[in-house]
XYZ file of C-alpha atoms in Angstrom:
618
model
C -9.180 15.872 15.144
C -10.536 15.336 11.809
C -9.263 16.947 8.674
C -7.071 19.302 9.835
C -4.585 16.683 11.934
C -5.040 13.718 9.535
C -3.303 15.736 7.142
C -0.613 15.957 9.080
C -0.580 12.024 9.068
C 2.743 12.576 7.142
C 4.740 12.245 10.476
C 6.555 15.546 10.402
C 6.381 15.390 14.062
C 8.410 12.718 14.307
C 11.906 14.300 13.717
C 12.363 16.616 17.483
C 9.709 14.756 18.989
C 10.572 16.057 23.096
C 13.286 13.159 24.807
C 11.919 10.653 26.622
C 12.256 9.462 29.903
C 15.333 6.372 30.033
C 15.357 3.505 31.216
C 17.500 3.185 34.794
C 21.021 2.971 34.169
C 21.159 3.770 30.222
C 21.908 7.634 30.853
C 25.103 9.590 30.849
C 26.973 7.476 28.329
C 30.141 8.995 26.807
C 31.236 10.026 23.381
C 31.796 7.030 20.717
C 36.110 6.992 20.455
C 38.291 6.655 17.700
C 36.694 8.388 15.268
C 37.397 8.187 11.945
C 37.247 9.106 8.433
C 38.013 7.817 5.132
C 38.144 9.664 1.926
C 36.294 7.654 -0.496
C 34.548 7.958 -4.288
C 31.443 10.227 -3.495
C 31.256 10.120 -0.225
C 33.009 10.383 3.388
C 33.300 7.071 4.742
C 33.211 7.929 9.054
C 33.727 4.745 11.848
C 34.287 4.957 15.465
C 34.352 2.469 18.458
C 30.837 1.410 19.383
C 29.665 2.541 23.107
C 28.314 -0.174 25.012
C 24.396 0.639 25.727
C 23.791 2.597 23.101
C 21.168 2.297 20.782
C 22.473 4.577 18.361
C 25.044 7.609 16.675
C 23.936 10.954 15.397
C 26.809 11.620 13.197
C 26.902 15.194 13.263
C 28.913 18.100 10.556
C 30.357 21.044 9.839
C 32.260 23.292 6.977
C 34.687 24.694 9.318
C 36.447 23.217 12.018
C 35.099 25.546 14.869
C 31.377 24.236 13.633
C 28.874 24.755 14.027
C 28.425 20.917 13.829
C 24.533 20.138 13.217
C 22.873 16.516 12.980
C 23.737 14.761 9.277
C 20.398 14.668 7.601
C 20.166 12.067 4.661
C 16.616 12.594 4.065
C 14.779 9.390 5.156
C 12.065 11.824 7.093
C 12.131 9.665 10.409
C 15.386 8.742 12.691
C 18.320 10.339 12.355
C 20.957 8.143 14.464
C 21.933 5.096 12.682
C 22.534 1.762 14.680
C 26.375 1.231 14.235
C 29.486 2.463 12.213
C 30.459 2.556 9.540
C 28.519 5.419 7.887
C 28.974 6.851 4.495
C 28.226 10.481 4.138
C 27.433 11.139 0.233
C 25.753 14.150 0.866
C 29.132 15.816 -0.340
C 30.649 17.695 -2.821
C 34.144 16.501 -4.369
C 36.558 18.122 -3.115
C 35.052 19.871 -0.363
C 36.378 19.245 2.927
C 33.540 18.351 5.530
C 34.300 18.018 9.671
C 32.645 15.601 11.277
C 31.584 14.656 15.191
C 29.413 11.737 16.267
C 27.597 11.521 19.514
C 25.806 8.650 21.087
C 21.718 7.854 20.767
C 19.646 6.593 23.746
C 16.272 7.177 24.477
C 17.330 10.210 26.085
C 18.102 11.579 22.999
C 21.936 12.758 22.143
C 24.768 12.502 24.118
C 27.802 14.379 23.805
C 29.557 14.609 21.061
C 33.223 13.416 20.595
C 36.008 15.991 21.751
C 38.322 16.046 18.295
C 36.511 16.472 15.022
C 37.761 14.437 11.663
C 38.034 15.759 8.428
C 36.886 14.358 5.164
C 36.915 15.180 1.822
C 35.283 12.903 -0.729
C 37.004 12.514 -4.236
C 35.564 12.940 -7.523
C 34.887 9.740 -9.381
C 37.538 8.932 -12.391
C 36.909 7.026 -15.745
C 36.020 3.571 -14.087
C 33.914 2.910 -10.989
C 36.441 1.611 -8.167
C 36.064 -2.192 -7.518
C 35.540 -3.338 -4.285
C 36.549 -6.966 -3.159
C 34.026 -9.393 -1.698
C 35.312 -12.065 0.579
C 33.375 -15.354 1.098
C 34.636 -18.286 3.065
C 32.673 -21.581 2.006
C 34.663 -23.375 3.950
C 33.381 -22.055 7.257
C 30.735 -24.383 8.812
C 27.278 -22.138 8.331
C 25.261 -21.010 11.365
C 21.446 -20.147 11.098
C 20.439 -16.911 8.968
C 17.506 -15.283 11.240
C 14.459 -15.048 9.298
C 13.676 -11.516 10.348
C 12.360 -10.018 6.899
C 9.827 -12.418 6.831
C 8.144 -13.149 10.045
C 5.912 -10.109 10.047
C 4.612 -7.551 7.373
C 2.497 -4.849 7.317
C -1.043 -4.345 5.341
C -3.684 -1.580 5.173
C -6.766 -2.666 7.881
C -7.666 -6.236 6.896
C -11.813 -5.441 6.185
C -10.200 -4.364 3.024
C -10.663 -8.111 2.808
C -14.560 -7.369 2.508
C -14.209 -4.959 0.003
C -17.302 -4.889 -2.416
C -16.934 -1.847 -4.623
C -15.024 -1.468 -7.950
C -11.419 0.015 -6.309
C -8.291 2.216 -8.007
C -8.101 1.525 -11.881
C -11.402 -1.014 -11.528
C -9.393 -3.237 -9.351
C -11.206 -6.330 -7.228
C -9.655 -5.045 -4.559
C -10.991 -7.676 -1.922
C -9.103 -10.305 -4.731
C -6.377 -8.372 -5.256
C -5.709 -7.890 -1.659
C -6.260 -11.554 -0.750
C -3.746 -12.284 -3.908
C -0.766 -9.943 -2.273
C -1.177 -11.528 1.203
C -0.457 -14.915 -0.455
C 1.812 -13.645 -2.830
C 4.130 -12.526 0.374
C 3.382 -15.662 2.035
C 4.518 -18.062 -0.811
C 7.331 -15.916 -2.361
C 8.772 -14.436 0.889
C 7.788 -16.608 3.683
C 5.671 -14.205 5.772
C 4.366 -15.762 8.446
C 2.157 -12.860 10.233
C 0.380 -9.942 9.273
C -0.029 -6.585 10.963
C -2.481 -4.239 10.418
C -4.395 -1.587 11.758
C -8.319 -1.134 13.008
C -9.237 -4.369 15.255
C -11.928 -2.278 16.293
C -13.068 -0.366 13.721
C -16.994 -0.467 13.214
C -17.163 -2.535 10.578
C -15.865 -4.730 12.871
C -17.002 -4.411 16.534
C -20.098 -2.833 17.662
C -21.481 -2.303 20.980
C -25.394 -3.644 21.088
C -27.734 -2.126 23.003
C -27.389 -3.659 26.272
C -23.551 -2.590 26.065
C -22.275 -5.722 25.248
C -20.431 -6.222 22.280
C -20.905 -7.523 18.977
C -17.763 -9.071 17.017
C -19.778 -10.927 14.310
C -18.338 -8.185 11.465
C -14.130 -8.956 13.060
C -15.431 -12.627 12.477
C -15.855 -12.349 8.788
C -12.636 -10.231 8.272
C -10.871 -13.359 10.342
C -12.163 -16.185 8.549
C -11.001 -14.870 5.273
C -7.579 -14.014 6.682
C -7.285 -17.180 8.241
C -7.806 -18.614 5.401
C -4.624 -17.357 3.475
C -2.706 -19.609 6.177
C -1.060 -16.176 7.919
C -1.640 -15.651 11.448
C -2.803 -11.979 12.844
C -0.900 -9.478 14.681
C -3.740 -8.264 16.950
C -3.322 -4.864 17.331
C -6.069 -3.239 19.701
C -6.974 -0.842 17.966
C -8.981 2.025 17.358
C -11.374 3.146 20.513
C -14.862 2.231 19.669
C -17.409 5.472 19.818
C -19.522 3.960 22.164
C -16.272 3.704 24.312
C -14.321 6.614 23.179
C -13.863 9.937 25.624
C -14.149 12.534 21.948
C -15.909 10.190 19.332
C -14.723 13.178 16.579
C -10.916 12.610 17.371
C -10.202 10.938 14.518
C -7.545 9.678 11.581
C -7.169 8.520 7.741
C -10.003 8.739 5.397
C -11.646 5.815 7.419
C -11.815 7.672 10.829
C -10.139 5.376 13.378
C -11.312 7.290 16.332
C -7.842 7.987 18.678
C -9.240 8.863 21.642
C -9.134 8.156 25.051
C -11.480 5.816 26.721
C -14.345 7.175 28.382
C -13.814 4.533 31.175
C -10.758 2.552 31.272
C -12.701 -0.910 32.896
C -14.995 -0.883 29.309
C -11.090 -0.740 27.798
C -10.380 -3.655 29.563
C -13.936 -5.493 29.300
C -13.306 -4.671 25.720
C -9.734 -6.658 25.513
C -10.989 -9.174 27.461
C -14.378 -10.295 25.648
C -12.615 -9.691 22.473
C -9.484 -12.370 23.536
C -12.276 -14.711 24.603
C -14.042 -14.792 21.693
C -10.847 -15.342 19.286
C -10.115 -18.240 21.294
C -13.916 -19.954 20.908
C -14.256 -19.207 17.471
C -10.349 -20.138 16.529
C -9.117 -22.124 19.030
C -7.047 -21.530 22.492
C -4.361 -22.869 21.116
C -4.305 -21.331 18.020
C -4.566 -17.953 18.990
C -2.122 -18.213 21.979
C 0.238 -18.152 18.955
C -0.930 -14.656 18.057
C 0.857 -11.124 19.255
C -1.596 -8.930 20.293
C -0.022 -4.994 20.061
C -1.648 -2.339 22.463
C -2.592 0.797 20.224
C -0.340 2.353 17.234
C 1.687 5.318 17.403
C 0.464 6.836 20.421
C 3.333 9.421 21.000
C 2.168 10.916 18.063
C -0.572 13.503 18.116
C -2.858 12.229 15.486
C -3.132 9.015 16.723
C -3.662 9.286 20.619
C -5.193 12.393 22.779
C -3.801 11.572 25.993
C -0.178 11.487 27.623
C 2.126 9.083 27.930
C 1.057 8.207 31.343
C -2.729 7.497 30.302
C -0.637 5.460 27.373
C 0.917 3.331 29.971
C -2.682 2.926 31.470
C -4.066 1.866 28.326
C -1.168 -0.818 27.875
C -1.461 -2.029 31.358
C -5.101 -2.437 31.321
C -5.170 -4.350 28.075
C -1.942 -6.474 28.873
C -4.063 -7.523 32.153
C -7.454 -8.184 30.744
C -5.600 -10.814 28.216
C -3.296 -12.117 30.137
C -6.189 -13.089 32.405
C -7.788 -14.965 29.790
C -4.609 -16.842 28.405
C -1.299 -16.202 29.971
C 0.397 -17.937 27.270
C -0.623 -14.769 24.833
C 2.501 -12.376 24.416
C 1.439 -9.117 24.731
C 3.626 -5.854 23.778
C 3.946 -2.487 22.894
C 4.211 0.670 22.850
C 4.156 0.554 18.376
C 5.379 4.109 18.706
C 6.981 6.107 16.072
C 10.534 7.183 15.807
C 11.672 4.508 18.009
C 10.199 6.443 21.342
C 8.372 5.681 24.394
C 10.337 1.502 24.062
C 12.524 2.935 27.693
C 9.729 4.292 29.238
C 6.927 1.486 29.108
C 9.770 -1.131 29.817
C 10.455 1.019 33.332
C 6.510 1.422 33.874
C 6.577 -2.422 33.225
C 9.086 -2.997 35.813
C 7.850 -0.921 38.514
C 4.049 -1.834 38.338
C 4.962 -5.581 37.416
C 3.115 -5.371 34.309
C 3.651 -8.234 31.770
C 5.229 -7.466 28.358
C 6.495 -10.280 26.150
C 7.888 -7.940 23.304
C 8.698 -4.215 22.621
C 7.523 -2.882 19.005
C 8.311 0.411 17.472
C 8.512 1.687 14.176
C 11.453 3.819 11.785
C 11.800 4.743 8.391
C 14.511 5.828 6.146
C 16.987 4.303 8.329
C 18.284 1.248 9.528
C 17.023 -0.139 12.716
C 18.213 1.016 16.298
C 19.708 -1.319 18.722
C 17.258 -1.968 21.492
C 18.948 -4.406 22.944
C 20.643 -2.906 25.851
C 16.888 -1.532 26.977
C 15.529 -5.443 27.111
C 18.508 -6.879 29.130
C 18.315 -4.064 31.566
C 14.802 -4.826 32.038
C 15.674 -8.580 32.138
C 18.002 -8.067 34.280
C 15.928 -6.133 36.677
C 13.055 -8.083 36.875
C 14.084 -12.140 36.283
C 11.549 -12.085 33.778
C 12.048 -13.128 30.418
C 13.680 -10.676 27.578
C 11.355 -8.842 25.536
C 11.426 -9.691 21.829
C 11.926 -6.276 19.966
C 9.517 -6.355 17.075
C 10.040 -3.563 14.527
C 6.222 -3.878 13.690
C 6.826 -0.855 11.084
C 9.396 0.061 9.057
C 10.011 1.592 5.335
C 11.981 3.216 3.012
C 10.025 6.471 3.701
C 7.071 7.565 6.277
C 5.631 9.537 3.805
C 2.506 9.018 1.539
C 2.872 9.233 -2.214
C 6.845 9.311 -2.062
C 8.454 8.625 -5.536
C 11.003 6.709 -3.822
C 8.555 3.863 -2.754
C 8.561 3.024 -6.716
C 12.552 2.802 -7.264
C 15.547 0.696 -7.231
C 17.136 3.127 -4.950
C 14.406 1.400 -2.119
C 15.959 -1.945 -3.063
C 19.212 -2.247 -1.210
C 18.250 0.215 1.366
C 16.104 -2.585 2.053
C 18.823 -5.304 2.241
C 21.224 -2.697 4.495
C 18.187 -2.958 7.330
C 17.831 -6.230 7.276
C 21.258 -7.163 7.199
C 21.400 -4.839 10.258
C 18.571 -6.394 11.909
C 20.160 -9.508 11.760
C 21.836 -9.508 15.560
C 19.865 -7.024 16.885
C 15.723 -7.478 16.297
C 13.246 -10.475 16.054
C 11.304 -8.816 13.494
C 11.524 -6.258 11.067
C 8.093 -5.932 9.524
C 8.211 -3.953 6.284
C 4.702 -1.270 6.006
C 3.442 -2.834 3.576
C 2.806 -5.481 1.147
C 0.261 -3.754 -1.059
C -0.771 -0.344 -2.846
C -4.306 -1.314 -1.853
C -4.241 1.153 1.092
C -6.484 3.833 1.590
C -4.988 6.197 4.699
C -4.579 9.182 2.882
C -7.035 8.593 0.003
C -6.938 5.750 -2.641
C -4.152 5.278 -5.229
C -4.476 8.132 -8.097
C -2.628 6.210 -10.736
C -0.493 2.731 -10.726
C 2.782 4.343 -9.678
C 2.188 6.662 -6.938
C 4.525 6.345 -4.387
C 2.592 3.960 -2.458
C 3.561 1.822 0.690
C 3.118 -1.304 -1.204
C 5.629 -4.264 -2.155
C 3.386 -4.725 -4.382
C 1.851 -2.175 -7.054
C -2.772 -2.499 -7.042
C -2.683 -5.570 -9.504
C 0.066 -7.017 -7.819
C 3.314 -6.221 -9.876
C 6.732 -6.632 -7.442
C 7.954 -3.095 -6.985
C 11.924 -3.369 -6.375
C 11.700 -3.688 -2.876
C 9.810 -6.996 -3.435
C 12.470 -8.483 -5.455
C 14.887 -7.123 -2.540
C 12.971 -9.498 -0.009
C 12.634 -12.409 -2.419
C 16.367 -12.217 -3.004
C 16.876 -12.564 0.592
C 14.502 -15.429 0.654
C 16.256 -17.290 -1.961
C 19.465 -17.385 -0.250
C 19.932 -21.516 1.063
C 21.241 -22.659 3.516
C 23.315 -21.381 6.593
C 25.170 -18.007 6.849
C 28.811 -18.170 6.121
C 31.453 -15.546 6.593
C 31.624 -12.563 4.039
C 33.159 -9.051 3.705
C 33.771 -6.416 1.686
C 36.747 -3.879 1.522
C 37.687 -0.995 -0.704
C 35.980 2.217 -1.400
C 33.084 2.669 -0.026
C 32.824 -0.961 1.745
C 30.350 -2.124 4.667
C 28.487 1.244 4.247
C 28.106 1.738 0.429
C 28.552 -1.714 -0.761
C 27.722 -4.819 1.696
C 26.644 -8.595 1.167
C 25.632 -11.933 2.727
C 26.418 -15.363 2.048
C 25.369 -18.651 2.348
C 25.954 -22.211 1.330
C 24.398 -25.872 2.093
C 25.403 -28.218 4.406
C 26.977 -30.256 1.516
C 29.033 -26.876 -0.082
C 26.990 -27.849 -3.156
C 25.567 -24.625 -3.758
C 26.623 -21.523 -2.638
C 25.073 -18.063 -2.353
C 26.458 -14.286 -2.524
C 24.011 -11.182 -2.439
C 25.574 -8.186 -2.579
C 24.132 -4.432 -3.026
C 25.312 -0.667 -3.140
C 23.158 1.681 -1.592
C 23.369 4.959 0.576
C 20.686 6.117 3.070
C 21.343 9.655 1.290
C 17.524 9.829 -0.467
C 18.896 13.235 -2.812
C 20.580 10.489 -4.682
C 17.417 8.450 -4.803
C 17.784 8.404 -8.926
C 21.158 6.862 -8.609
C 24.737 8.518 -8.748
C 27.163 7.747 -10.960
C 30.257 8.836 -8.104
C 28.671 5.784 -6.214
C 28.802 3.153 -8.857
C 31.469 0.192 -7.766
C 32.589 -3.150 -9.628
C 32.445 -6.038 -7.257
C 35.440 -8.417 -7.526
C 33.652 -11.738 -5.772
C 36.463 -14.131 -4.344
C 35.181 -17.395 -2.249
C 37.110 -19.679 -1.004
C 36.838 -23.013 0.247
C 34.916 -25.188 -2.222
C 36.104 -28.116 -3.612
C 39.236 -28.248 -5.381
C 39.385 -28.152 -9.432
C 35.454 -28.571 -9.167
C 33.129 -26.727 -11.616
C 30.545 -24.656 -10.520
C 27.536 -23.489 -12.745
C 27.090 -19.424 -12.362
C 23.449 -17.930 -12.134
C 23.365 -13.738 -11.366
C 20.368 -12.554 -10.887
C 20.069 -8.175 -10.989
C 18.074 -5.550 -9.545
C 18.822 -2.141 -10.979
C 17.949 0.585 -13.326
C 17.686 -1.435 -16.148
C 16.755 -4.773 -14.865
C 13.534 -6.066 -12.216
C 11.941 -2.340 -12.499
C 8.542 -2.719 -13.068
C 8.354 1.478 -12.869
C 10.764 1.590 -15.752
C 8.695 -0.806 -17.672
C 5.740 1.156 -16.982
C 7.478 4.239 -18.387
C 8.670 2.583 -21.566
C 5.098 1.395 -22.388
C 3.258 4.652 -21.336
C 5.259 7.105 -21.437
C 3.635 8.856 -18.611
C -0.012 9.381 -20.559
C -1.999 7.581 -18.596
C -2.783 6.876 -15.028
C -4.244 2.867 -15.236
C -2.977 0.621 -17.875
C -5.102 -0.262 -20.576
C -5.679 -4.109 -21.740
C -2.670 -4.825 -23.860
C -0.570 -2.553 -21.178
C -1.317 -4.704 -18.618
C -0.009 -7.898 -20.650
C 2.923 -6.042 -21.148
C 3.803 -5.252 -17.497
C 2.589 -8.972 -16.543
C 4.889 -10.318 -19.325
C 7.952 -7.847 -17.486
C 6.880 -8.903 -14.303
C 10.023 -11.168 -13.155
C 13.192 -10.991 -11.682
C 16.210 -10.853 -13.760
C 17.989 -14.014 -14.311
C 20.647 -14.773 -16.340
C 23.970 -17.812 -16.798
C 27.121 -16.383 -15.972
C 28.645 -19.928 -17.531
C 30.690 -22.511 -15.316
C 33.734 -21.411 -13.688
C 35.949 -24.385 -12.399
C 38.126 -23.523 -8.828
C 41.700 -23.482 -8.933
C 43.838 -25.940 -7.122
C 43.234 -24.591 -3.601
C 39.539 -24.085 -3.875
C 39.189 -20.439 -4.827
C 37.669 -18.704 -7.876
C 37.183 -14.838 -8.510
C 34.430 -13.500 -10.507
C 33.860 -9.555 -11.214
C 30.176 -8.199 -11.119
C 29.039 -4.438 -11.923
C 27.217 -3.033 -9.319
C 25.874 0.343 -9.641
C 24.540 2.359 -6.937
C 21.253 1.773 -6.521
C 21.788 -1.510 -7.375
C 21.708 -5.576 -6.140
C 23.548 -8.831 -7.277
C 22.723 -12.125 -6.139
C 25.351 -15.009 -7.197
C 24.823 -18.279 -7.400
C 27.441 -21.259 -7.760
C 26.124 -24.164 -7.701
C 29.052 -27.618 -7.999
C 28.407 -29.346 -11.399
């Protein structure tokens, strides 16, 4: 597989890939009950009772009662089921009168689908967006906000690292690379960094005598290491010398995605490589490490063998490190589209093969709910539960996508973390940086790229998203939103310190619908912020900080200056940019709380759009 499948690297497949194999005792489970619908502004708002062991609903539709009712398709290219109600359908006409069905998600793919349809019909929007009321209780003692966004990331191979050749637009784009990594580190927290290609060539060889050489790996380590982020080990690609087809191949580098010739050099191969990380950094050190067994293999592209000679691979590399360190977690299967997580954990559990976490990956979507899969396998075996590490996930799976430039990528990226929040341990966003070369390098600044970060480092929307989250102090306190469109348009999080001194709401409006990816007006809400419980008559210095159209778009910026003539920035272009490169801040004044402790203020929030509030007690 050379040019022919890497061009179909744009995941296609992943949408009807054949159902999986479940885990013991997750089939059969009935329809979701007491469905639901709401007519709201622009959209269908649909809820139902949540099924226990399911991972997911495929909310399906129809025009006419009698159907036929087809899976809801709001465009994010990857996973269709979304992890929990409620779900607002704004891929609707006003006035139009939609049915509706939902059916439960498990690796087994779709279950039935609930006996008595709903009907909807969305309403046009009037002269004024509708306000929706969020709810905050400061008085509420906070509880621990799980860092999820930022214990992983994602970044193109890390020899990049080594890069010595002028890159896109004359970037340095071994600086520039280094730069983003600790740019994500000291803005967002990231702790770890996944990436692909442990053993590409530049960084293992096999000498001679068949032993192997890991001098290149050593110099792409020591200058990761030195950003102060730890490495998500993923073993990964097959070395030639050890690879069943050599030509089977992917991305304009040619990670080779073969089978091994002989599945003892596979483990030989884990096992020298786990020995040498721990001479050269430390046993301690790297028992801190997650090493990840292969990427995507139920995809086509990136693995030429079945699922069974997947499980082989996992087993024989779980075994050849665990025999070096125990203490190293080990995981897999990194699969697309959220498959294959059932079937390794029951391979696991029958062979007695140790697996400290689960990874997958999704895209345009909020995460699934793997939950129910770990405690089963807990349960089974009196081992420890699997972490579930989402060790990939994004707006889009597709290369060059306009939306990976736009606000409308902003709160979708608060609604899956928010999401994540009870249900993963990680929720690694692919990637921090446009300096990534699968496809081909970048053709111009704004291309649609992966990145958090634009080549020269601006912070796309999605950044600011992240660092939004990241600003939030303290614990999580109670907060909800009602009125049109609320929990599944418009959502939010809050948070205050121990003291009540400060207090924190960040709220958003965003759909997973990507036809509205340049905003809709029918979707636009005012946000009527009420918290309660801080201290009475007190007065309380407002900050808002936005994220919208007009406000933390470095792509709008970019279009002001240029116009669209050029691909790279000139000189004074660049300035510019640099000079726009911030997140909007502005005083909203001092508000003082009334008698009982309350105070109301009223924010626009347009869809896409984000609002972080800050009170802080003067």
């Amino acid at each position: 597989m050379t040019e022919k499948n890497a061009a179909r690297v744009d995941w296609e497949q992943r949408i009807g890939l054949p159902s999986d194999k479940p885990l013991t005792g997750t089939a059969g489970l009935p329809a979701p009950s007491r469905l639901r619908s709401e007519d709201g502004t622009g959209h269908v708002l649909l809820d139902w009772q949540p099924v226990e062991g399911a991972l997911g609903y495929l909310v399906h539709r129809a025009d006419t009662v009698d159907g036929p009712y087809e899976p809801l398709d709001h465009r994010g290219g990857d996973v269709l089921a979304v992890p929990a109600p409620p779900y607002a359908d704004s891929l609707v006409q006003p006035g139009q009168g939609y049915w509706y069905k939902v059916a439960t998600w498990t690796d087994a793919g779709a279950g039935p689908l609930t006996a008595e349809p709903v009907r909807g019909c969305p309403r046009a929007p009037g002269t004024k967006p509708p306000t929706v009321t969020v709810s905050v209780d400061a008085a509420a003692a906070p509880v621990p906000l799980p860092p999820v966004w930022n214990r992983m990331i994602g970044a193109e191979h890390l020899s990049m690292l080594l890069w010595d050749e002028p890159g896109p637009g004359g970037a340095d784009v071994a600086r520039e690379y280094a730069d983003a990594l600790g740019i994500v580190r000291d803005e967002l927290g990231v702790r770890t960094v996944r990436a692909h290609g442990t053993f590409l060539p530049e960084c293992v060889s096999v000498r001679e005598d068949g032993s192997f050489d890991f001098s290149g790996l050593d110099e792409v380590y020591d200058r990761f290491l030195a950003t102060g982020l730890k490495p998500v080990v993923e073993l990964s690609f097959m070395p030639a010398e050890l690879a069943l087809d050599p030509e089977y191949t992917i991305f304009e580098y040619k990670g080779i995605a073969s089978v091994p010739r002989s599945w003892d050099r596979w483990g030989g191969l884990c096992r020298e490589l786990t020995v040498h990380l721990r001479e050269r950094y430390g046993a301690d050190e790297v028992a801190t490490w997650e090493f990840e067994v292969w990427n995507e293999a139920n995809l086509e592209v990136f693995w030429n063998g079945t699922q069974a000679q997947y499980h082989l691979l996992y087993e024989t590399a779980a075994r050849a490190v665990k025999s070096v360190d125990p203490r190293i977690r080990v995981g897999g299967p990194g699969s697309a589209a959220a498959k294959w997580v059932g079937p390794l954990l029951e391979y696991c559990r029958e062979h007695d093969v140790p697996i400290d976490f689960v990874s997958t990956h999704t895209y345009g979507n909020a995460p699934l709910d793997f939950r129910p899969r770990t405690r089963s396998f807990a349960e089974a075996t009196g081992r420890p539960e699997p972490e579930i590490l989402w060790t990939e996930w994004g707006v889009t799976p597709t290369h060059f996508h306009r939306v990976s430039d736009s606000v409308f990528s902003a709160p979708f990226v608060l609604r899956g973390m928010k999401s994540a929040l009870a249900s993963t341990d990680a929720l690694a966003y692919w990637v921090a940086t446009d300096h990534f070369e699968e496809l081909g390098h970048p053709p111009k600044l704004f291309h649609g790229g992966f990145g958090l970060l634009t080549v020269g480092n601006l912070r796309k929307p999605r950044f600011w998203a992240l660092r939004m989250l990241s600003q939030l102090e303290g614990g999580r306190i109670p907060a909800s939103v009602t009125g049109d469109g609320a929990e599944a348009l418009v959502e939010c999080l809050a948070t205050r310190t121990g003291d009540a001194a400060s207090v924190d709401v960040l709220c958003w409006n965003g759909t997973l619908d990507q036809t509205k990816t340049d905003g809709a007006a029918s979707l636009n809400r005012n946000a009527r912020v009420e918290v309660n419980g801080l201290a009475p008559g007190a007065g309380y210095a407002v900050t808002v900080r936005r994220v919208d159209e007009k406000h933390s778009n470095i792509k709008a910026v970019w279009d002001a200056v240029d116009g669209g003539h050029r691909n790279w920035p000139d000189e004074r272009q660049w300035a510019q940019l640099r000079a726009a490169d911030e997140l909007f801040e502005e005083s909203g004044g001092t508000v003082t709380a009334d008698g009982d402790g309350s105070l109301s203020l009223t924010l626009d929030l347009p869809m896409p759009g984000i609002r972080a509030l800050r009170l802080v007690r003067s």
